PDB file of C-alpha atoms in Angstrom:
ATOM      1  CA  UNK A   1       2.567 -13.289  -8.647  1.00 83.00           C
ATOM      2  CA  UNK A   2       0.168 -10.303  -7.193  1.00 92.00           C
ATOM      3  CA  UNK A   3      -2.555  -9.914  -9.333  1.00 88.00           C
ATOM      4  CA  UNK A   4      -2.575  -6.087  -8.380  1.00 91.00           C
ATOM      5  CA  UNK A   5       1.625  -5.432  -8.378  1.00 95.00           C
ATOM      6  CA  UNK A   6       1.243  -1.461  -8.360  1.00 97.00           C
ATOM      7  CA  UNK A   7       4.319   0.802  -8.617  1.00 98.00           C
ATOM      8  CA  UNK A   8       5.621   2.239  -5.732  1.00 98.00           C
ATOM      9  CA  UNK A   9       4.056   5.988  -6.863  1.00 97.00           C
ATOM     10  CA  UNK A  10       0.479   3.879  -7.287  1.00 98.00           C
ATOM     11  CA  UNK A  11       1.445   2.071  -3.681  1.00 98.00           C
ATOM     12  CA  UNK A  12       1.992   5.071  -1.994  1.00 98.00           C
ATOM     13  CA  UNK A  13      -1.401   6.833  -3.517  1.00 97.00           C
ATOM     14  CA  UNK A  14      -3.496   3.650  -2.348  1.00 98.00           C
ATOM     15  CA  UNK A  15      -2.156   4.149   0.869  1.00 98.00           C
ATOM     16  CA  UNK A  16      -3.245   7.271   1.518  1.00 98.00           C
ATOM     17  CA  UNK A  17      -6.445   6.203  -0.119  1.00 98.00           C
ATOM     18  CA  UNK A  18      -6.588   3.655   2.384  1.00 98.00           C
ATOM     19  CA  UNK A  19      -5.940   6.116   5.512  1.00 98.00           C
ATOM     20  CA  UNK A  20      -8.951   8.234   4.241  1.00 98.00           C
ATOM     21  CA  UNK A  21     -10.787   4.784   4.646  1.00 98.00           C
ATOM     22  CA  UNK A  22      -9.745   4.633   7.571  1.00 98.00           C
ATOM     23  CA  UNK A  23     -10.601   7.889   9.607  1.00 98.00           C
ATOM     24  CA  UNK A  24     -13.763   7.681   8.211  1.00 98.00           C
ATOM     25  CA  UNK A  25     -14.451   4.090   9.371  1.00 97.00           C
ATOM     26  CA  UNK A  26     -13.962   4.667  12.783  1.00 98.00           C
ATOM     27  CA  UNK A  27     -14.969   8.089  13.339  1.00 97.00           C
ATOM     28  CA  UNK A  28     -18.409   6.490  11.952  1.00 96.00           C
ATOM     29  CA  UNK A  29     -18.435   3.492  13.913  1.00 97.00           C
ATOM     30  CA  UNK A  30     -20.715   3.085  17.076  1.00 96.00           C
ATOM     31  CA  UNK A  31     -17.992   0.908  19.187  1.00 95.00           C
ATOM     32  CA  UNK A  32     -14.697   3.310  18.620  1.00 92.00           C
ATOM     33  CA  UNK A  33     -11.883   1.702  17.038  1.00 95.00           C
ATOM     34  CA  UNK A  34      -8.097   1.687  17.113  1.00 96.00           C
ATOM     35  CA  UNK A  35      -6.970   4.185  14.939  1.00 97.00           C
ATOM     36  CA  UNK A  36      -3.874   4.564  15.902  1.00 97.00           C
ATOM     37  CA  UNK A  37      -3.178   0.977  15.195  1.00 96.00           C
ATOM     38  CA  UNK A  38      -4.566   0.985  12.219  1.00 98.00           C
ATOM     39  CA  UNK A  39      -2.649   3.329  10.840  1.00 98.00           C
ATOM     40  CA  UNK A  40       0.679   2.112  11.827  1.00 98.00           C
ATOM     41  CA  UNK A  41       0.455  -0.451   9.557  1.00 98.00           C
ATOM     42  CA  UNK A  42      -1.151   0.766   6.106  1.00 98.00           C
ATOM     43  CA  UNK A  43       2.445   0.401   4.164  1.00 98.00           C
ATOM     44  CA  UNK A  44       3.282  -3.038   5.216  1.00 98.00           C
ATOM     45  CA  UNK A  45      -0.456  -4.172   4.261  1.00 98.00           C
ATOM     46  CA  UNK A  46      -0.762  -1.903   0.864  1.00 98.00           C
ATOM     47  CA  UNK A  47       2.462  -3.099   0.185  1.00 98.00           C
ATOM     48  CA  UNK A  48       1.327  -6.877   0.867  1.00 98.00           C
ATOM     49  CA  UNK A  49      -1.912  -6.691  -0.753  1.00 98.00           C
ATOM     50  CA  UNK A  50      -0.754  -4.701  -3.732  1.00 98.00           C
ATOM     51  CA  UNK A  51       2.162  -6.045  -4.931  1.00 98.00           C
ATOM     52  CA  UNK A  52       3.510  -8.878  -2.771  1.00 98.00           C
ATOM     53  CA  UNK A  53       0.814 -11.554  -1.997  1.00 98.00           C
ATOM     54  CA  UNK A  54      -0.347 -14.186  -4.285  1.00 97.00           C
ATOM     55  CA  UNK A  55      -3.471 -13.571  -3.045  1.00 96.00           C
ATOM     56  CA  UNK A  56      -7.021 -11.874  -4.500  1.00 95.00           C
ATOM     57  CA  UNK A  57     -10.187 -12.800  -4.471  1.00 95.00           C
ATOM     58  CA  UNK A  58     -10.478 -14.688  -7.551  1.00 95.00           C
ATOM     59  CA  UNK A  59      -7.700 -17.253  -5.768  1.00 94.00           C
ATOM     60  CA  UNK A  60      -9.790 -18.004  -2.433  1.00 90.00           C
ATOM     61  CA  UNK A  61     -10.037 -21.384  -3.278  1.00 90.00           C
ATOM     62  CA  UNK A  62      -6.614 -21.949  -4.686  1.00 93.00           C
ATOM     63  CA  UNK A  63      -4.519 -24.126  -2.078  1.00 92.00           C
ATOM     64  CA  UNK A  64      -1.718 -22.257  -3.550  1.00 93.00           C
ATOM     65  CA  UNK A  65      -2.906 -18.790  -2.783  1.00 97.00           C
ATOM     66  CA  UNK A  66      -0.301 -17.021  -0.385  1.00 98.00           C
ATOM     67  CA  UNK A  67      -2.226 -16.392   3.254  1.00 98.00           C
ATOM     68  CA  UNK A  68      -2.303 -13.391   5.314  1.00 98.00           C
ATOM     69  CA  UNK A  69      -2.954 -13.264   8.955  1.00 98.00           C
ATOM     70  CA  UNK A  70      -3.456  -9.757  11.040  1.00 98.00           C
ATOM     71  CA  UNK A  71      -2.092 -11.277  14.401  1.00 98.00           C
ATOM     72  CA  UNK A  72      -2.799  -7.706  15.899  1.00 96.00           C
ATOM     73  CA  UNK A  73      -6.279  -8.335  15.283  1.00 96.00           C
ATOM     74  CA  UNK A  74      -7.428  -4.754  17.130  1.00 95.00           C
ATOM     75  CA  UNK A  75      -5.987  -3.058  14.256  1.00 96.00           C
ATOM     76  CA  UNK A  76      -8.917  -4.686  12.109  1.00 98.00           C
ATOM     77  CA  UNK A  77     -10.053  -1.539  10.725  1.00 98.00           C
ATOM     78  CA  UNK A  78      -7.400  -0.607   8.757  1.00 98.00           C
ATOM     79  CA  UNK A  79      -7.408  -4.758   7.770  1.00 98.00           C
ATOM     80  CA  UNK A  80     -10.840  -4.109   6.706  1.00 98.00           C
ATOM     81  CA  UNK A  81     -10.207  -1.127   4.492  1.00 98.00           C
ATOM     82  CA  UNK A  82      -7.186  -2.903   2.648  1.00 98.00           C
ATOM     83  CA  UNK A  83      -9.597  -5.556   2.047  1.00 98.00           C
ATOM     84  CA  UNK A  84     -12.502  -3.136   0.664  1.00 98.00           C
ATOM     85  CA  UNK A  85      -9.584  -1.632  -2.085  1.00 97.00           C
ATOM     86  CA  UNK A  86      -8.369  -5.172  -3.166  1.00 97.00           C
ATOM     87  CA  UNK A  87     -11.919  -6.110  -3.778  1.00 97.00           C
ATOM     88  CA  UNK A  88     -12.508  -9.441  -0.985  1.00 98.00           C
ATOM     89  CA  UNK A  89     -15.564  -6.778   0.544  1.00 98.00           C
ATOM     90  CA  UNK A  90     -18.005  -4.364  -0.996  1.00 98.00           C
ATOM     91  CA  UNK A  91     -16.947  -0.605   0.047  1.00 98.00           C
ATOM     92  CA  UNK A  92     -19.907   0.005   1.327  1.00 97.00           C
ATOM     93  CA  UNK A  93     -19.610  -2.662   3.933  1.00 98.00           C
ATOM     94  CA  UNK A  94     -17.041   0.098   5.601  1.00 98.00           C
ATOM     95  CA  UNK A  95     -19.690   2.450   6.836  1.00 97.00           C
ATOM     96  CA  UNK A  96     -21.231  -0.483   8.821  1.00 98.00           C
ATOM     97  CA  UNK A  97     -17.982  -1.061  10.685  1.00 98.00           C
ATOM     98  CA  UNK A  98     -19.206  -2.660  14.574  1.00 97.00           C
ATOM     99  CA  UNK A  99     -22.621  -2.606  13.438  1.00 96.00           C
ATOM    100  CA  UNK A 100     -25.209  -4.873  14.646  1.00 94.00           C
ATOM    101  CA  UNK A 101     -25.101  -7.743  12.546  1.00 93.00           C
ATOM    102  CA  UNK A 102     -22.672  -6.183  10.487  1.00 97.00           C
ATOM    103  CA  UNK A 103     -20.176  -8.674   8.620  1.00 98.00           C
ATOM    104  CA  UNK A 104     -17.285  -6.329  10.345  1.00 98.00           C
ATOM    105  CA  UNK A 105     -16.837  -7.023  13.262  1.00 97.00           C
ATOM    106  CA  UNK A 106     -14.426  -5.525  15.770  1.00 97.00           C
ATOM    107  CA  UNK A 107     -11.877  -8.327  15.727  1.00 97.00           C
ATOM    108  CA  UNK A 108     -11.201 -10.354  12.482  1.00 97.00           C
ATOM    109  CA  UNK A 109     -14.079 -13.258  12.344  1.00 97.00           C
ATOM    110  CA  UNK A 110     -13.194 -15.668   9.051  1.00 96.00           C
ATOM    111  CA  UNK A 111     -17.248 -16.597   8.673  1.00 96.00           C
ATOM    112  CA  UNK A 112     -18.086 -13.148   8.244  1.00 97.00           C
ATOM    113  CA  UNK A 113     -15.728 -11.456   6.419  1.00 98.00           C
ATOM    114  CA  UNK A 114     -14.539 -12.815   3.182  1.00 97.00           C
ATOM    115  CA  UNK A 115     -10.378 -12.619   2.530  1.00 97.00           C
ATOM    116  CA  UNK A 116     -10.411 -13.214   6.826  1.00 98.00           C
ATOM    117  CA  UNK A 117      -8.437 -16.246   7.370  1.00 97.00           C
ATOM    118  CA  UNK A 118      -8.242 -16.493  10.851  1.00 97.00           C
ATOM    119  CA  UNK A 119     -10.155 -15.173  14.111  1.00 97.00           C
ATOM    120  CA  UNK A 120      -7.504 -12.848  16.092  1.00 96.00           C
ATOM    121  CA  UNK A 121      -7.929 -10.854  19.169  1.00 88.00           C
ATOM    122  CA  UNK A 122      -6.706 -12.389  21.889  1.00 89.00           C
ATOM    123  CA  UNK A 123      -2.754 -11.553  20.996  1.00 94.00           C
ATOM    124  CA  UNK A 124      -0.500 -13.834  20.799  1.00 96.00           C
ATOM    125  CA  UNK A 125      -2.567 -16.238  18.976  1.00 96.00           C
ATOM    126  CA  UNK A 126      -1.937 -15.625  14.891  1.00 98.00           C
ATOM    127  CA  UNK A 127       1.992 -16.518  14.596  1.00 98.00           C
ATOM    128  CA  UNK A 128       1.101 -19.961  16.335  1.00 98.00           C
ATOM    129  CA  UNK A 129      -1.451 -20.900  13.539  1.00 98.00           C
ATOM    130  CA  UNK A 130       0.827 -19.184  10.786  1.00 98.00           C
ATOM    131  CA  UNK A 131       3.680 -21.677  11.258  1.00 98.00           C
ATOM    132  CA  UNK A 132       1.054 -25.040  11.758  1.00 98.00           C
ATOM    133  CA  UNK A 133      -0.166 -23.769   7.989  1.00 98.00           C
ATOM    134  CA  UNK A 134       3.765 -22.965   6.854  1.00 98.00           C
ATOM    135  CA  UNK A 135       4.515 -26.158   8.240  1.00 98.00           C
ATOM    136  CA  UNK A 136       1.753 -28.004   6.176  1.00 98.00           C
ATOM    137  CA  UNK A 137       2.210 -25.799   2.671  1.00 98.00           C
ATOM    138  CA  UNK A 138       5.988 -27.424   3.532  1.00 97.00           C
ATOM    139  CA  UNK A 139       4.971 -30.974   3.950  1.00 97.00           C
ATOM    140  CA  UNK A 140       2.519 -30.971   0.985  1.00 96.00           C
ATOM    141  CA  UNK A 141       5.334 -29.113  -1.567  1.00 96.00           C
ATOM    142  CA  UNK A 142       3.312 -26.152  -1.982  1.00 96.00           C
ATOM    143  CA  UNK A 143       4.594 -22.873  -2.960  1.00 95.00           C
ATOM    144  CA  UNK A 144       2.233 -20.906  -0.520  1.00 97.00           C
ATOM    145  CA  UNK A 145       3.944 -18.483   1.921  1.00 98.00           C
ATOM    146  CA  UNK A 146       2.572 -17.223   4.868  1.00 98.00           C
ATOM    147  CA  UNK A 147       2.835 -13.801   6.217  1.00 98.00           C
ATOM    148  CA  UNK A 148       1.935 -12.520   9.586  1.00 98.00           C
ATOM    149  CA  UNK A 149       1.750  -9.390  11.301  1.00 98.00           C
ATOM    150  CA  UNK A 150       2.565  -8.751  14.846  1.00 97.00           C
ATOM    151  CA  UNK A 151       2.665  -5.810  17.443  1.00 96.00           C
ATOM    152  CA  UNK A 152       5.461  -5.014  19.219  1.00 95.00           C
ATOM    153  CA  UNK A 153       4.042  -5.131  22.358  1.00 94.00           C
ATOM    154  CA  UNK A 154       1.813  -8.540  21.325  1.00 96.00           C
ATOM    155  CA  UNK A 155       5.697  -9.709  21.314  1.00 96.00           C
ATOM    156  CA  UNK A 156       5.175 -10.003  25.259  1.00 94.00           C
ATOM    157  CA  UNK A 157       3.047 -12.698  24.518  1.00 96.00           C
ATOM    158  CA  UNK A 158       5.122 -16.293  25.379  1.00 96.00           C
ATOM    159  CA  UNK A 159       3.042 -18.373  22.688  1.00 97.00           C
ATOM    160  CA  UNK A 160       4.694 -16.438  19.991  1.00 98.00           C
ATOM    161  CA  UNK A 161       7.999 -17.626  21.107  1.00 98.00           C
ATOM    162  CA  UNK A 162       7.259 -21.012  21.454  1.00 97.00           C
ATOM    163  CA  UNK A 163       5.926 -21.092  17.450  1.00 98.00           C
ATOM    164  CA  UNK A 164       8.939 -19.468  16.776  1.00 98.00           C
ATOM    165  CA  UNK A 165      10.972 -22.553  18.025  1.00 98.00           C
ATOM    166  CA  UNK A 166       8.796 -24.565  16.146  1.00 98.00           C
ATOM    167  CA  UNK A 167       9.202 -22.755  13.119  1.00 98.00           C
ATOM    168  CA  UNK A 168      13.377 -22.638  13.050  1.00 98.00           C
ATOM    169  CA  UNK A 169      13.212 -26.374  13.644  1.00 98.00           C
ATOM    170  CA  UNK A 170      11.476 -27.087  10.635  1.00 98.00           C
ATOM    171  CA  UNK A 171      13.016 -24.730   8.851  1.00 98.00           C
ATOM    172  CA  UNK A 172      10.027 -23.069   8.136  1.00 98.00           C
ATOM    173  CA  UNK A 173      11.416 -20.371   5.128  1.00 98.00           C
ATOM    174  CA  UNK A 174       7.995 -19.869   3.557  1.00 98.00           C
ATOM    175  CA  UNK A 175       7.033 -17.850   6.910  1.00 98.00           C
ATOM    176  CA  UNK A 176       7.688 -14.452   6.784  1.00 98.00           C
ATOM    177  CA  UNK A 177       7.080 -12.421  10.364  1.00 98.00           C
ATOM    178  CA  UNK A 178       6.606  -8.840  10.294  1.00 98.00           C
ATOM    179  CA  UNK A 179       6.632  -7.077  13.313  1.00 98.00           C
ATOM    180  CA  UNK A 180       4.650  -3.479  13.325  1.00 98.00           C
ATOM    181  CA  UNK A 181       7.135  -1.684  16.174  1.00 98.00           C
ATOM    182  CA  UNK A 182       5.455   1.519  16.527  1.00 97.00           C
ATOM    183  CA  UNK A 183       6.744   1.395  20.154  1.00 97.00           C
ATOM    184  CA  UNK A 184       3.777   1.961  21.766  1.00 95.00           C
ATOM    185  CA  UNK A 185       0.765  -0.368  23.781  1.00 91.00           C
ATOM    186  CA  UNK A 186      -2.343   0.322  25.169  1.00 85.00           C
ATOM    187  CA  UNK A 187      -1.631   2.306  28.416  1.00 83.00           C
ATOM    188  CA  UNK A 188       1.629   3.822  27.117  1.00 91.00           C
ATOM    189  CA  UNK A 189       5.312   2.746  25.923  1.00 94.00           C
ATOM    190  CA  UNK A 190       6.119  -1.063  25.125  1.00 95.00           C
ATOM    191  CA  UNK A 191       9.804   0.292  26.476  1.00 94.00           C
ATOM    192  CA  UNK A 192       8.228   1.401  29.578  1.00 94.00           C
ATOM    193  CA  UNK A 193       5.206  -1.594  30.213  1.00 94.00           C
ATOM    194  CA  UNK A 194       7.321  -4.805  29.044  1.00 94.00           C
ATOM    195  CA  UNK A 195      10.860  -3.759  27.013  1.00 95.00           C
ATOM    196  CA  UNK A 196      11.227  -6.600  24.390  1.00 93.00           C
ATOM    197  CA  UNK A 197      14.212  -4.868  22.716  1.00 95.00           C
ATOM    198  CA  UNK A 198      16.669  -6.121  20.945  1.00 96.00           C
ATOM    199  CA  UNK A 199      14.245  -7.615  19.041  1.00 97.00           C
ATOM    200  CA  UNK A 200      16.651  -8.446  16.722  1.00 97.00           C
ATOM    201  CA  UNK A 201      18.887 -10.214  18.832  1.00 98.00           C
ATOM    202  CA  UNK A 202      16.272 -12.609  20.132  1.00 97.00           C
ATOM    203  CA  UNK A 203      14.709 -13.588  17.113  1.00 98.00           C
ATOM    204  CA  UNK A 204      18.103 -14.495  15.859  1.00 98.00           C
ATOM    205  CA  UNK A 205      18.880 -16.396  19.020  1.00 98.00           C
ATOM    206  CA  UNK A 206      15.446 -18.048  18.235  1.00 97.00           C
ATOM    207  CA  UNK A 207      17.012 -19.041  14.376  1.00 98.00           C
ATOM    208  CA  UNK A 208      15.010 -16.404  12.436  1.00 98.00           C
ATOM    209  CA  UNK A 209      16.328 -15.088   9.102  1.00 98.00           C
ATOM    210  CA  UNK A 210      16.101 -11.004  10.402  1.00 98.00           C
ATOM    211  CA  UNK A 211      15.838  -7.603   8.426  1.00 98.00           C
ATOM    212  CA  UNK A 212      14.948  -4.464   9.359  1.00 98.00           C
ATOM    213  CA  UNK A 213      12.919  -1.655   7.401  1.00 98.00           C
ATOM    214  CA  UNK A 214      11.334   1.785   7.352  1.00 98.00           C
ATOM    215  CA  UNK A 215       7.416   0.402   7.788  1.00 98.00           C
ATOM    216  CA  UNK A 216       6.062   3.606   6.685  1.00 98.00           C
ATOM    217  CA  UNK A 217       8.385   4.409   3.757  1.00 98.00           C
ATOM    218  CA  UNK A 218       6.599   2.150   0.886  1.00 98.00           C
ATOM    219  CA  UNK A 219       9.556   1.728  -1.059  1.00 98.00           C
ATOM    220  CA  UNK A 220      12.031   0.659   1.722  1.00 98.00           C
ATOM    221  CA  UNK A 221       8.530  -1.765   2.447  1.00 98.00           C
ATOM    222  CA  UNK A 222       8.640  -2.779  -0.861  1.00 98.00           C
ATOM    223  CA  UNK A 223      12.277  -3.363  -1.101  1.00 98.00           C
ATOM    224  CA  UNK A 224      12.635  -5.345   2.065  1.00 98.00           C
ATOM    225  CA  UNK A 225       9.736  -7.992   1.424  1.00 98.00           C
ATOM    226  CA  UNK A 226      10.991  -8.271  -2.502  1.00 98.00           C
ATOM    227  CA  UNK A 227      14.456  -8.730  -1.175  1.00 98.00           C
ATOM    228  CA  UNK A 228      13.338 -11.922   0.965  1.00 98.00           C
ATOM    229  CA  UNK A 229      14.441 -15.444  -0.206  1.00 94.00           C
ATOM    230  CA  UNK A 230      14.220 -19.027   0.697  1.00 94.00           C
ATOM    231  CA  UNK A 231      17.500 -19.796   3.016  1.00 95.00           C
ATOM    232  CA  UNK A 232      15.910 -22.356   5.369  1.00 97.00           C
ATOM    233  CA  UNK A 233      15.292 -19.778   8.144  1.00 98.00           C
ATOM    234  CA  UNK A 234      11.575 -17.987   8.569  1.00 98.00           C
ATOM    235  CA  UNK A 235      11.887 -15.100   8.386  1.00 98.00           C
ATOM    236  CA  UNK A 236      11.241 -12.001  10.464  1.00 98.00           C
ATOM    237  CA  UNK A 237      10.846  -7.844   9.497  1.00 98.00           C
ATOM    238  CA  UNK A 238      11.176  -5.827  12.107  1.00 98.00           C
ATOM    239  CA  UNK A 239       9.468  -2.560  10.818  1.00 98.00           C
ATOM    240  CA  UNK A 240       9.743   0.832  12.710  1.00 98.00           C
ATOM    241  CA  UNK A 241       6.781   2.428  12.119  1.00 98.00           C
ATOM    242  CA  UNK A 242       5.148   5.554  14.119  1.00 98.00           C
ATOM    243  CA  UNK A 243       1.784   5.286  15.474  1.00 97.00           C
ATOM    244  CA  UNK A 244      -0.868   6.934  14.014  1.00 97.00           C
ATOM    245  CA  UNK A 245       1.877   7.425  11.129  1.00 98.00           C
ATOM    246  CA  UNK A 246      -0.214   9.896   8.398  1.00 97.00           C
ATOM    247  CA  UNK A 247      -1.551  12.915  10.847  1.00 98.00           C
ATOM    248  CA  UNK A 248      -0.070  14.836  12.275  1.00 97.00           C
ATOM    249  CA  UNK A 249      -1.766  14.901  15.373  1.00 97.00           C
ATOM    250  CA  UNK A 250      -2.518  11.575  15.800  1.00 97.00           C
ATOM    251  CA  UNK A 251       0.950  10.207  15.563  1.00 96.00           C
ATOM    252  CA  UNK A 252       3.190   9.028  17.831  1.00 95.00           C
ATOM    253  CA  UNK A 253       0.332   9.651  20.723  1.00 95.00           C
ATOM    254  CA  UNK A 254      -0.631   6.726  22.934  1.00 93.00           C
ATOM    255  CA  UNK A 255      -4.011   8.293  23.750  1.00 94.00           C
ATOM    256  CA  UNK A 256      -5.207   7.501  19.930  1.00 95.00           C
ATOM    257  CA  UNK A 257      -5.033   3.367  20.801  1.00 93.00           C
ATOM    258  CA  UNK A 258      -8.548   3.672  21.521  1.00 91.00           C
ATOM    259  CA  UNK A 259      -9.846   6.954  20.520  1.00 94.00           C
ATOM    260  CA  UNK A 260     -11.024   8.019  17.059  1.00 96.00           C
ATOM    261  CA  UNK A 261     -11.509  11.228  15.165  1.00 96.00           C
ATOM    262  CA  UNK A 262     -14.161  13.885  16.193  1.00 96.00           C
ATOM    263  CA  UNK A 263     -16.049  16.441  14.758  1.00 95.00           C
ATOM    264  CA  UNK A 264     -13.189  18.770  13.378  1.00 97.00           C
ATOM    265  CA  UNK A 265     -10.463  16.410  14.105  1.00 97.00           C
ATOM    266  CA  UNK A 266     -11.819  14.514  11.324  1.00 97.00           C
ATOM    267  CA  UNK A 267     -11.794  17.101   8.681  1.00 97.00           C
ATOM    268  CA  UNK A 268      -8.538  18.001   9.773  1.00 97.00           C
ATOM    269  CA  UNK A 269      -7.691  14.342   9.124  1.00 97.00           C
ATOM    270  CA  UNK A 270      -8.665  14.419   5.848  1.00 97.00           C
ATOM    271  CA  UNK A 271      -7.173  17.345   5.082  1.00 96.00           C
ATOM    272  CA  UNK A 272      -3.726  15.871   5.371  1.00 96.00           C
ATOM    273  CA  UNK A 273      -4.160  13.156   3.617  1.00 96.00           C
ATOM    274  CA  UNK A 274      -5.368  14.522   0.194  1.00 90.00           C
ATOM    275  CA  UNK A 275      -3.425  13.065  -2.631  1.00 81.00           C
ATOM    276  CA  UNK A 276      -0.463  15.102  -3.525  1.00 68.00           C
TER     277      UNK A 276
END
């Protein structure tokens, strides 16, 4: 059970909470950040932080604690602030975001940031390591599931297909894959640089357990990861989310992989996202 398990009303005002956090932490960081990428996902991680995962920091030494890995590990920022509002980091770690010797770095490192679990970057390289600790939780009876996010375009990347063999073979039904498809890369459209679609047709040929969901549209979130259960398939959520989903002009625009908010932009920003 989450410790947290907020409404959807209370889900959907931490998000936004969350976006402030974010617009702030990388217009103030010295290195840039990925803001679009960061905000893609800030539903699927409330949501999982909030009110799915048994997960907080009082369980980080509980074998039986449910484990998160951010796969997408360039989207650490909005990682970071999800972990600042569940409590694993102080908030004012935030403002030292890709600061020298700051314990945020710009990928996820596990030895510096507390509720980290794994060191991503390089993509392709968190699903792997998801289904070898599935695969043991399995083996040793536990209840732990694991839950992964993905980019679309990380999808491109061939080790995630070969741990997705591994994980239909074993029947691996404690492993739940969500995929952030906001459609778009670095340099432009996943479509256009490396078309993976249908998604959902290959991870079915692969054995995966697949639904689909509205990733920015908490409740349909919600609904979808609640709705998951234990058939002896892993399972995979395909979310359609917009990048840069939350302002206006950030959304949707491939420029905003790598660029953050500036001077007015980020008062603008802020502006949107004031709590209804």
């Amino acid at each position: 059970m989450n410790p947290f398990s907020l409404s959807i009303i209370e889900l959907e005002k931490k998000a936004r909470s969350i976006r402030r956090r974010i617009i702030v932490l990388n217009a103030e960081s010295p290195a840039g950040g990925h803001t679009g990428a960061d905000l893609s996902q800030v539903e699927l991680l409330t949501a999982l932080y909030f009110r799915i995962l048994h997960c907080a920091p009082q369980l980080k030494d509980s074998d039986e604690r449910d484990i998160y890995i951010q796969s997408k590990g360039h989207a650490v920022g909005g990682y970071y602030c999800v972990l600042a509002e569940a409590g694993f980091i102080p908030l004012d770690w935030l403002s030292t975001y890709q600061h020298a010797d700051s314990h945020l770095p710009g990928h996820p490192v596990k030895h510096k940031t507390p509720g980290v679990e794994l060191n991503t970057g390089a993509l392709g390289h968190g699903l792997p390591v998801a289904v070898g600790i599935a695969l043991a939780a399995k083996r040793n009876h536990s209840k732990r599931r694991v839950f992964v996010v993905t980019g679309d375009g990380e999808l491109a990347e061939g080790s995630n297909w070969e741990a997705a063999l591994v994980a239909a073979h074993y029947q691996l039904d404690n492993l739940v894959i969500i995929n952030d498809k906001n459609n778009l890369q670095l340099a432009g459209s996943t479509k256009e640089i490396l078309n993976t679609d249908p998604l959902d047709e290959k991870w079915r040929a692969f054995g995966m357990e697949v639904t689909e969901c509205r990733g920015n549209d908490m409740a349909n979130v919600v609904a979808t990861l609640e709705g998951l259960q234990p058939n002896g398939k892993p399972h995979v959520v395909i979310a359609h989310t917009t990048k840069g989903a939350g302002i206006s002009f950030i959304q949707g625009r491939p420029e905003w992989h790598h660029r953050v908010p500036k001077g007015e932009e980020i008062e603008l920003a802020l502006e949107e996202l004031k709590d209804e």
